[in-house]
Amino acid sequence: QVQLVESGGGLVQAGESLRLSCAASRSISSMNIMDWYRQAPGKQREWVAFINYSGSTAYADSVKGRFTISRDNAKNTVYLQMSSLKPEDTAVYYCKADWGGFSNWGQGTQVTVSS
């Protein structure tokens, strides 16, 4: 098992930036995929971005060009750099790890973007 703890959320104005962190309880170098998801009030959880073990990344169309996912294996941490934030980015952001047929989620961090 791996425990995941997200941090870095907060209240910002539209156009500003935030960097989310997802700290893992053990090495992430063996994780096949690390994802970020988000869930807005009254909506289903949606996938935002992933990074795999080799560093390849992919993004949802809604965040492409504004968000960047990265990983620091030495710190067992995955980041989500969010720029040009919009009110529609308001959500609880969750980190997810996938390895060897298993997966686990963090508890989430709230991001609120005011207009």
C-alpha positions as protocol buffer text, in pm:
chain_id: "A"
residue {
  index: 1
  type: GLN
  ca { x: 0 y: 0 z: 0 }
}
residue {
  index: 2
  type: VAL
  ca { x: 95 y: 361 z: -43 }
}
residue {
  index: 3
  type: GLN
  ca { x: -54 y: 655 z: 140 }
}
residue {
  index: 4
  type: LEU
  ca { x: -99 y: 979 z: -53 }
}
residue {
  index: 5
  type: VAL
  ca { x: -132 y: 1326 z: 98 }
}
residue {
  index: 6
  type: GLU
  ca { x: -223 y: 1624 z: -118 }
}
residue {
  index: 7
  type: SER
  ca { x: -143 y: 1982 z: -24 }
}
residue {
  index: 8
  type: GLY
  ca { x: -117 y: 2326 z: -179 }
}
residue {
  index: 9
  type: GLY
  ca { x: -481 y: 2405 z: -239 }
}
residue {
  index: 10
  type: GLY
  ca { x: -634 y: 2738 z: -150 }
}
residue {
  index: 11
  type: LEU
  ca { x: -834 y: 3039 z: -262 }
}
residue {
  index: 12
  type: VAL
  ca { x: -699 y: 3236 z: -556 }
}
residue {
  index: 13
  type: GLN
  ca { x: -831 y: 3483 z: -809 }
}
residue {
  index: 14
  type: ALA
  ca { x: -886 y: 3403 z: -1173 }
}
residue {
  index: 15
  type: GLY
  ca { x: -563 y: 3419 z: -1368 }
}
residue {
  index: 16
  type: GLU
  ca { x: -342 y: 3328 z: -1074 }
}
residue {
  index: 17
  type: SER
  ca { x: -141 y: 3011 z: -1020 }
}
residue {
  index: 18
  type: LEU
  ca { x: -116 y: 2732 z: -763 }
}
residue {
  index: 19
  type: ARG
  ca { x: 107 y: 2429 z: -726 }
}
residue {
  index: 20
  type: LEU
  ca { x: -41 y: 2116 z: -574 }
}
residue {
  index: 21
  type: SER
  ca { x: 175 y: 1846 z: -420 }
}
residue {
  index: 22
  type: CYS
  ca { x: 103 y: 1479 z: -365 }
}
residue {
  index: 23
  type: ALA
  ca { x: 341 y: 1321 z: -117 }
}
residue {
  index: 24
  type: ALA
  ca { x: 361 y: 941 z: -112 }
}
residue {
  index: 25
  type: SER
  ca { x: 450 y: 727 z: 188 }
}
residue {
  index: 26
  type: ARG
  ca { x: 697 y: 525 z: -12 }
}
residue {
  index: 27
  type: SER
  ca { x: 893 y: 534 z: -334 }
}
residue {
  index: 28
  type: ILE
  ca { x: 694 y: 638 z: -638 }
}
residue {
  index: 29
  type: SER
  ca { x: 955 y: 523 z: -886 }
}
residue {
  index: 30
  type: SER
  ca { x: 775 y: 189 z: -911 }
}
residue {
  index: 31
  type: MET
  ca { x: 433 y: 346 z: -966 }
}
residue {
  index: 32
  type: ASN
  ca { x: 307 y: 280 z: -1316 }
}
residue {
  index: 33
  type: ILE
  ca { x: 93 y: 589 z: -1328 }
}
residue {
  index: 34
  type: MET
  ca { x: 31 y: 885 z: -1102 }
}
residue {
  index: 35
  type: ASP
  ca { x: -283 y: 1084 z: -1178 }
}
residue {
  index: 36
  type: TRP
  ca { x: -458 y: 1399 z: -1071 }
}
residue {
  index: 37
  type: TYR
  ca { x: -837 y: 1406 z: -1069 }
}
residue {
  index: 38
  type: ARG
  ca { x: -1082 y: 1672 z: -955 }
}
residue {
  index: 39
  type: GLN
  ca { x: -1442 y: 1687 z: -840 }
}
residue {
  index: 40
  type: ALA
  ca { x: -1648 y: 2002 z: -850 }
}
residue {
  index: 41
  type: PRO
  ca { x: -1961 y: 2042 z: -635 }
}
residue {
  index: 42
  type: GLY
  ca { x: -2248 y: 1845 z: -780 }
}
residue {
  index: 43
  type: LYS
  ca { x: -2033 y: 1689 z: -1052 }
}
residue {
  index: 44
  type: GLN
  ca { x: -1862 y: 1356 z: -1104 }
}
residue {
  index: 45
  type: ARG
  ca { x: -1492 y: 1318 z: -1044 }
}
residue {
  index: 46
  type: GLU
  ca { x: -1298 y: 1385 z: -1363 }
}
residue {
  index: 47
  type: TRP
  ca { x: -949 y: 1298 z: -1472 }
}
residue {
  index: 48
  type: VAL
  ca { x: -711 y: 1593 z: -1508 }
}
residue {
  index: 49
  type: ALA
  ca { x: -364 y: 1461 z: -1590 }
}
residue {
  index: 50
  type: PHE
  ca { x: -128 y: 1167 z: -1556 }
}
residue {
  index: 51
  type: ILE
  ca { x: 240 y: 1097 z: -1558 }
}
residue {
  index: 52
  type: ASN
  ca { x: 379 y: 747 z: -1604 }
}
residue {
  index: 53
  type: TYR
  ca { x: 695 y: 577 z: -1480 }
}
residue {
  index: 54
  type: SER
  ca { x: 894 y: 701 z: -1780 }
}
residue {
  index: 55
  type: GLY
  ca { x: 779 y: 1060 z: -1743 }
}
residue {
  index: 56
  type: SER
  ca { x: 527 y: 1066 z: -2025 }
}
residue {
  index: 57
  type: THR
  ca { x: 232 y: 1292 z: -1954 }
}
residue {
  index: 58
  type: ALA
  ca { x: -121 y: 1353 z: -2076 }
}
residue {
  index: 59
  type: TYR
  ca { x: -384 y: 1613 z: -1995 }
}
residue {
  index: 60
  type: ALA
  ca { x: -756 y: 1667 z: -2018 }
}
residue {
  index: 61
  type: ASP
  ca { x: -846 y: 1913 z: -2292 }
}
residue {
  index: 62
  type: SER
  ca { x: -989 y: 2151 z: -2034 }
}
residue {
  index: 63
  type: VAL
  ca { x: -648 y: 2204 z: -1871 }
}
residue {
  index: 64
  type: LYS
  ca { x: -408 y: 2145 z: -2159 }
}
residue {
  index: 65
  type: GLY
  ca { x: -162 y: 2431 z: -2192 }
}
residue {
  index: 66
  type: ARG
  ca { x: -240 y: 2562 z: -1842 }
}
residue {
  index: 67
  type: PHE
  ca { x: -154 y: 2271 z: -1609 }
}
residue {
  index: 68
  type: THR
  ca { x: 172 y: 2079 z: -1585 }
}
residue {
  index: 69
  type: ILE
  ca { x: 220 y: 1749 z: -1402 }
}
residue {
  index: 70
  type: SER
  ca { x: 564 y: 1645 z: -1285 }
}
residue {
  index: 71
  type: ARG
  ca { x: 724 y: 1400 z: -1046 }
}
residue {
  index: 72
  type: ASP
  ca { x: 1025 y: 1407 z: -818 }
}
residue {
  index: 73
  type: ASN
  ca { x: 1115 y: 1048 z: -741 }
}
residue {
  index: 74
  type: ALA
  ca { x: 1377 y: 1155 z: -487 }
}
residue {
  index: 75
  type: LYS
  ca { x: 1106 y: 1330 z: -283 }
}
residue {
  index: 76
  type: ASN
  ca { x: 834 y: 1071 z: -357 }
}
residue {
  index: 77
  type: THR
  ca { x: 617 y: 1359 z: -470 }
}
residue {
  index: 78
  type: VAL
  ca { x: 404 y: 1441 z: -772 }
}
residue {
  index: 79
  type: TYR
  ca { x: 315 y: 1800 z: -853 }
}
residue {
  index: 80
  type: LEU
  ca { x: 43 y: 1976 z: -1047 }
}
residue {
  index: 81
  type: GLN
  ca { x: 139 y: 2327 z: -1149 }
}
residue {
  index: 82
  type: MET
  ca { x: -177 y: 2516 z: -1235 }
}
residue {
  index: 83
  type: SER
  ca { x: -160 y: 2848 z: -1420 }
}
residue {
  index: 84
  type: SER
  ca { x: -418 y: 3086 z: -1565 }
}
residue {
  index: 85
  type: LEU
  ca { x: -674 y: 2945 z: -1326 }
}
residue {
  index: 86
  type: LYS
  ca { x: -1041 y: 2989 z: -1406 }
}
residue {
  index: 87
  type: PRO
  ca { x: -1348 y: 2977 z: -1180 }
}
residue {
  index: 88
  type: GLU
  ca { x: -1444 y: 2650 z: -1348 }
}
residue {
  index: 89
  type: ASP
  ca { x: -1124 y: 2496 z: -1210 }
}
residue {
  index: 90
  type: THR
  ca { x: -1279 y: 2516 z: -863 }
}
residue {
  index: 91
  type: ALA
  ca { x: -1289 y: 2162 z: -722 }
}
residue {
  index: 92
  type: VAL
  ca { x: -1138 y: 1920 z: -477 }
}
residue {
  index: 93
  type: TYR
  ca { x: -822 y: 1784 z: -639 }
}
residue {
  index: 94
  type: TYR
  ca { x: -721 y: 1424 z: -574 }
}
residue {
  index: 95
  type: CYS
  ca { x: -401 y: 1235 z: -637 }
}
residue {
  index: 96
  type: LYS
  ca { x: -414 y: 868 z: -742 }
}
residue {
  index: 97
  type: ALA
  ca { x: -141 y: 607 z: -771 }
}
residue {
  index: 98
  type: ASP
  ca { x: -153 y: 289 z: -978 }
}
residue {
  index: 99
  type: TRP
  ca { x: 91 y: 2 z: -937 }
}
residue {
  index: 100
  type: GLY
  ca { x: 85 y: -372 z: -1000 }
}
residue {
  index: 101
  type: GLY
  ca { x: -292 y: -390 z: -1038 }
}
residue {
  index: 102
  type: PHE
  ca { x: -352 y: -183 z: -724 }
}
residue {
  index: 103
  type: SER
  ca { x: -452 y: 179 z: -682 }
}
residue {
  index: 104
  type: ASN
  ca { x: -500 y: 427 z: -402 }
}
residue {
  index: 105
  type: TRP
  ca { x: -632 y: 778 z: -361 }
}
residue {
  index: 106
  type: GLY
  ca { x: -538 y: 1073 z: -145 }
}
residue {
  index: 107
  type: GLN
  ca { x: -788 y: 1264 z: 66 }
}
residue {
  index: 108
  type: GLY
  ca { x: -798 y: 1566 z: -166 }
}
residue {
  index: 109
  type: THR
  ca { x: -718 y: 1936 z: -144 }
}
residue {
  index: 110
  type: GLN
  ca { x: -963 y: 2217 z: -214 }
}
residue {
  index: 111
  type: VAL
  ca { x: -893 y: 2468 z: -489 }
}
residue {
  index: 112
  type: THR
  ca { x: -1125 y: 2767 z: -516 }
}
residue {
  index: 113
  type: VAL
  ca { x: -1088 y: 3022 z: -795 }
}
residue {
  index: 114
  type: SER
  ca { x: -1282 y: 3346 z: -760 }
}
residue {
  index: 115
  type: SER
  ca { x: -1381 y: 3561 z: -1057 }
}
